[in-house]
PDB file of C-alpha atoms in Angstrom:
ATOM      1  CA  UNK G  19     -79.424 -11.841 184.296  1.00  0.00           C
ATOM      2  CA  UNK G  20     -79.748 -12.176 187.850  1.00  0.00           C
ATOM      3  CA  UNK G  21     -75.796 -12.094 188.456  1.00  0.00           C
ATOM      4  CA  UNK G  22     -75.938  -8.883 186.045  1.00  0.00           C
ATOM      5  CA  UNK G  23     -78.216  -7.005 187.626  1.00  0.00           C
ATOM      6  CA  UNK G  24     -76.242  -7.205 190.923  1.00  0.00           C
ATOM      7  CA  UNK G  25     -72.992  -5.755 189.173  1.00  0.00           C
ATOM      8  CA  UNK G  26     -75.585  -2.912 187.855  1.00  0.00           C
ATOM      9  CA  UNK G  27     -76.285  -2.497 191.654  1.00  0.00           C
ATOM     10  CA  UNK G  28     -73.121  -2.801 192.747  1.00  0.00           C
ATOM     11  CA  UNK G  29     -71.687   0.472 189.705  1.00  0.00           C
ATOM     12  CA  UNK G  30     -74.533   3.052 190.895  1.00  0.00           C
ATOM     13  CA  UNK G  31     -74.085   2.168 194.620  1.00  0.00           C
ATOM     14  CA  UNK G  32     -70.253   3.110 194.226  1.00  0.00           C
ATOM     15  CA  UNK G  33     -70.718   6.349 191.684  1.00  0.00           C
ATOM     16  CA  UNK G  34     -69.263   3.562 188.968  1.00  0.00           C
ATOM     17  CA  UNK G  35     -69.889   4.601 185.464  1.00  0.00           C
ATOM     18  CA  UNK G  36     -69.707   0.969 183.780  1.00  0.00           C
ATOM     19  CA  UNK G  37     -71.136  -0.043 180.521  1.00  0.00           C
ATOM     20  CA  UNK G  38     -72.838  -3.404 181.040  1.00  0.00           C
ATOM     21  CA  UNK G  39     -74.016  -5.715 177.975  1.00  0.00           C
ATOM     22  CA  UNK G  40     -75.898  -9.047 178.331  1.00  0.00           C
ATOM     23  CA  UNK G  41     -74.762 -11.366 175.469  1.00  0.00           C
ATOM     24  CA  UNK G  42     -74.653 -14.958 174.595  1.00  0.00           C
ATOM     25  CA  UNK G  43     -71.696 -14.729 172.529  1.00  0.00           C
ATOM     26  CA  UNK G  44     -71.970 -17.973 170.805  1.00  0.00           C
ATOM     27  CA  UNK G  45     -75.124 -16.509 169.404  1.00  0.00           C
ATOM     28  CA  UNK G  46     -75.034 -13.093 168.995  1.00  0.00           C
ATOM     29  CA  UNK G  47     -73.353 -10.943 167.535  1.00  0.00           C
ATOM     30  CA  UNK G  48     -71.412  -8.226 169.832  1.00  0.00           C
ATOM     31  CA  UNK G  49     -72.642  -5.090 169.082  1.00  0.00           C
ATOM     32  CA  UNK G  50     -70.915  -2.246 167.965  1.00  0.00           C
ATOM     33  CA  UNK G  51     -70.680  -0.576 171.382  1.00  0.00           C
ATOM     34  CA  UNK G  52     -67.199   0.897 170.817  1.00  0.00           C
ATOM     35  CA  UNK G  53     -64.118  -0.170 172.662  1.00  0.00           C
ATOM     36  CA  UNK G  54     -63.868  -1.305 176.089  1.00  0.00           C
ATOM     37  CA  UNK G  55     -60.871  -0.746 178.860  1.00  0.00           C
ATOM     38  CA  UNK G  56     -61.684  -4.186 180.931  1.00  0.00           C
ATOM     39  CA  UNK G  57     -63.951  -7.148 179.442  1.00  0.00           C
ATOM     40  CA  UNK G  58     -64.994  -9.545 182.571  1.00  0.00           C
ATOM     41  CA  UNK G  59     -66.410 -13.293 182.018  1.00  0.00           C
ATOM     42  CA  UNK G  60     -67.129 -16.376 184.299  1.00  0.00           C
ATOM     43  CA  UNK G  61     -68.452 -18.449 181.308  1.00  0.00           C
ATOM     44  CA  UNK G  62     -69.555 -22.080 181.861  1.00  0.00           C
ATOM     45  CA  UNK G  63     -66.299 -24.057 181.576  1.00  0.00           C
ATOM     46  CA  UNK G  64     -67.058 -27.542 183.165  1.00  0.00           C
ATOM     47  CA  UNK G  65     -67.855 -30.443 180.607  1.00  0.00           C
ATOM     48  CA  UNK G  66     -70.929 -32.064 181.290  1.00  0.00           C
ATOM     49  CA  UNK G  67     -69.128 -35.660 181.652  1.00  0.00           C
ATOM     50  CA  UNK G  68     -68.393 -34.050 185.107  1.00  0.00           C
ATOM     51  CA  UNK G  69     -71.242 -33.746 186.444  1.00  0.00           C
ATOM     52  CA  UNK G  70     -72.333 -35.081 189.725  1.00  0.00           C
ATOM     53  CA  UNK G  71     -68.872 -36.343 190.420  1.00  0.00           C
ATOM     54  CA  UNK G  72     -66.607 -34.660 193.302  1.00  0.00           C
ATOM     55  CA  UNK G  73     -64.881 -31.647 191.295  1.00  0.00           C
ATOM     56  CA  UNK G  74     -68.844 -30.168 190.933  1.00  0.00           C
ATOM     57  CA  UNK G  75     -69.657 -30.852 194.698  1.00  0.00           C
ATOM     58  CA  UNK G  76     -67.544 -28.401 196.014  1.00  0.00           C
ATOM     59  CA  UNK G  77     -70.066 -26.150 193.773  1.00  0.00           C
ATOM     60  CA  UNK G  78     -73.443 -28.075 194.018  1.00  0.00           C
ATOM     61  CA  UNK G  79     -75.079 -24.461 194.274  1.00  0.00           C
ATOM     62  CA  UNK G  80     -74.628 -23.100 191.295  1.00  0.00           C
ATOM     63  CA  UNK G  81     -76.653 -23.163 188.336  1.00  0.00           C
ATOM     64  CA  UNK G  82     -76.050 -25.609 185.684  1.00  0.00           C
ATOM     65  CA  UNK G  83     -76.418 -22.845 182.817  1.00  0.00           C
ATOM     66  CA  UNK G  84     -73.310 -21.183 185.452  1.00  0.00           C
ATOM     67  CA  UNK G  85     -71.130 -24.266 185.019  1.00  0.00           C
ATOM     68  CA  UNK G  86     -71.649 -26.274 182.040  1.00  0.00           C
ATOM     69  CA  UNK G  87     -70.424 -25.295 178.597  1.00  0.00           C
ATOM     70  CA  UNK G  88     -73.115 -26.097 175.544  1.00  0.00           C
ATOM     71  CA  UNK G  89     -72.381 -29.119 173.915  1.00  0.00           C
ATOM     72  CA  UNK G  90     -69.381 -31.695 174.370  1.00  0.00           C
ATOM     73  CA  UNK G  91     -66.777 -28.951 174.553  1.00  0.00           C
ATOM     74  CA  UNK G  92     -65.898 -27.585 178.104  1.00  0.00           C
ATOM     75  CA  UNK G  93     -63.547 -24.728 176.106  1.00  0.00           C
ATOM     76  CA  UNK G  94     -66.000 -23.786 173.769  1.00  0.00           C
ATOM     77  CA  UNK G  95     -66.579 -19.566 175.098  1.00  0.00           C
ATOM     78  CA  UNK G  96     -62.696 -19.671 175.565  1.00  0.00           C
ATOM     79  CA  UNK G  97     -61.935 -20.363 171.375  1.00  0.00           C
ATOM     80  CA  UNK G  98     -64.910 -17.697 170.796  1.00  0.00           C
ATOM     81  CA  UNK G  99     -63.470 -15.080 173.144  1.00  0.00           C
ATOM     82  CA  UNK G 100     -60.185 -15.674 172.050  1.00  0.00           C
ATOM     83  CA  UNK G 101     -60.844 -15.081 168.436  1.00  0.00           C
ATOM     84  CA  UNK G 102     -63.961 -12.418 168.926  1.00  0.00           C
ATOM     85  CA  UNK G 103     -62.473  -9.902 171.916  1.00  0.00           C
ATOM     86  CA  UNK G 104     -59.371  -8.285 170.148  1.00  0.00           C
ATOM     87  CA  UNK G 105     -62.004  -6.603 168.508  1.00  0.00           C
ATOM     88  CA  UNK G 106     -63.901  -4.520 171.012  1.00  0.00           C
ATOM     89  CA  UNK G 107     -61.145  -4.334 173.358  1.00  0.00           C
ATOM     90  CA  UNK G 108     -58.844  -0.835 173.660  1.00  0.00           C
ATOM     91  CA  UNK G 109     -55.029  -1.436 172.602  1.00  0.00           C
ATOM     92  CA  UNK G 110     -54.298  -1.226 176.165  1.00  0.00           C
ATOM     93  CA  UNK G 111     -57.371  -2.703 178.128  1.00  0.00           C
ATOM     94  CA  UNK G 112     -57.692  -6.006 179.957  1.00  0.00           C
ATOM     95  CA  UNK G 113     -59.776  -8.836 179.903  1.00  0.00           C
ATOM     96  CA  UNK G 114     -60.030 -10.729 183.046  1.00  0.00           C
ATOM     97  CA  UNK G 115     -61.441 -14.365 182.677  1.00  0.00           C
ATOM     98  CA  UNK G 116     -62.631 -17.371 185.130  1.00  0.00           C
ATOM     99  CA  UNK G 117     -61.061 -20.331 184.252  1.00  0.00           C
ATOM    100  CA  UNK G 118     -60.992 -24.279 184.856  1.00  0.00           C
ATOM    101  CA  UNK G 119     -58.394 -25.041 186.525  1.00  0.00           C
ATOM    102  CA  UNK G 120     -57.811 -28.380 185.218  1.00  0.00           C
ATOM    103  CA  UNK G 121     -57.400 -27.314 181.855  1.00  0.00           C
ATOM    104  CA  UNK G 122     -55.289 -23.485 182.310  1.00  0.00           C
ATOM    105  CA  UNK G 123     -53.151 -24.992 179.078  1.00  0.00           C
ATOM    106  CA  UNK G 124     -55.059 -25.491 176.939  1.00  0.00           C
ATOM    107  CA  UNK G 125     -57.228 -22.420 177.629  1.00  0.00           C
ATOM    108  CA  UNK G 126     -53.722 -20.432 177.593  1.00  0.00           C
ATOM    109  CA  UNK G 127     -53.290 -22.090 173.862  1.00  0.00           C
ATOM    110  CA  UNK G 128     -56.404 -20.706 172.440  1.00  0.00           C
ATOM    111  CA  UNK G 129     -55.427 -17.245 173.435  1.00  0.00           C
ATOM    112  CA  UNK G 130     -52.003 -17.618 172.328  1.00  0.00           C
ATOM    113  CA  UNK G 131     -52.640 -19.345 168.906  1.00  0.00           C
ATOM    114  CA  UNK G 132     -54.746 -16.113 168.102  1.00  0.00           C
ATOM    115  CA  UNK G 133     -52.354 -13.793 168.812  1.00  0.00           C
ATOM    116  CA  UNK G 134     -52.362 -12.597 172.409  1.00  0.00           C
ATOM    117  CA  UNK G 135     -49.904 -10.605 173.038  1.00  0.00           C
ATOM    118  CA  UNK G 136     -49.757 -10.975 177.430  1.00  0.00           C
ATOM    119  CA  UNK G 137     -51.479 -14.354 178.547  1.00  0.00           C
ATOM    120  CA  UNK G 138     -51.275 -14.250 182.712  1.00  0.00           C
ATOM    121  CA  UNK G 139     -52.709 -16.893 184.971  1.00  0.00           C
ATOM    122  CA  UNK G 140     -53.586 -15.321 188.526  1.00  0.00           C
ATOM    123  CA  UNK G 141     -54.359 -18.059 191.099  1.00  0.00           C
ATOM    124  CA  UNK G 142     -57.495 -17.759 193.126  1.00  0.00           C
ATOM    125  CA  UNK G 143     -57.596 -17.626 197.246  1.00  0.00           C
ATOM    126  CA  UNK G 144     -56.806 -21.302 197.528  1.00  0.00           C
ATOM    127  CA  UNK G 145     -53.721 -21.503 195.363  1.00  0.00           C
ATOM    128  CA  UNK G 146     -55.463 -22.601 191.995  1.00  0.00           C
ATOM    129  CA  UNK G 147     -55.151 -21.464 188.689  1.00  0.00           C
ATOM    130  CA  UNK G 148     -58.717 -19.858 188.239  1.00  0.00           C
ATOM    131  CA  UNK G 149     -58.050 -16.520 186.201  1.00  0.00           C
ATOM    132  CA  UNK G 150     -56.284 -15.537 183.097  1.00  0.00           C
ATOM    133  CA  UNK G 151     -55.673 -11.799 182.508  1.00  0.00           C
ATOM    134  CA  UNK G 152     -55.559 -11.303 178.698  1.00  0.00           C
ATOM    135  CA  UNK G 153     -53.700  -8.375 176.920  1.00  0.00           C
ATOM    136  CA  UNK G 154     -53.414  -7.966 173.003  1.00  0.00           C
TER     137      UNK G 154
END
């Protein structure tokens, strides 16, 4: 909540009119809010069998609920997303996700086996695979 309300912040403090909607998507059910141009997510994407080793030290400040997917499986909000966004998102919008880098395959797949039309992985500032930019 706290991340979202800077974003709010951020829209009115640059004239931005943005829809913003806080949902657990593994639980809820998106709401019939129309279509949308650009879906953004940083969903948790680091299996807890991880934790406390090296790969999470380099991000030892961030949350747990931030980093670790429910359950045993790290890819878990990837499968959802993959099979739930087609359906709120415009013909021609985006969606612009965070991504493990250790596992930019298999994430790929999901989106892919569900019919994805443009799968793109953008690499972050140091060179790693940390984004996919998703067209239908």
């Amino acid at each position: 909540e706290a991340a979202l309300d800077i974003a709010i912040y951020n829209a009115k403090v640059n004239s931005q009119d943005i829809q913003f909607i806080l949902l657990d998507i593994l639980n809820e059910k998106i709401p019939e809010a129309g279509w949308f141009d650009v879906i953004v997510s940083n969903p948790p994407y680091i299996s807890h069998e991880f934790s406390g080793s090296e790969m999470t030290g380099q991000i030892r400040f961030e949350p747990d609920v931030a980093l670790y997917a429910t359950g045993e499986d790290p890819d878990i909000f990837y499968k959802k997303m993959a099979l739930t966004l087609p359906s709120i998102l415009t013909s021609d919008g985006s969606c612009y996700l965070e991504i493990n880098e250790f596992r930019s395959q298999n994430i790929r797949s999901y989106f892919r086996n569900q019919g994805w039309g443009r799968i793109q992985t953008r690499k972050d500032l140091q060179g790693k695979e940390r984004m996919l930019k998703l067209n239908i």
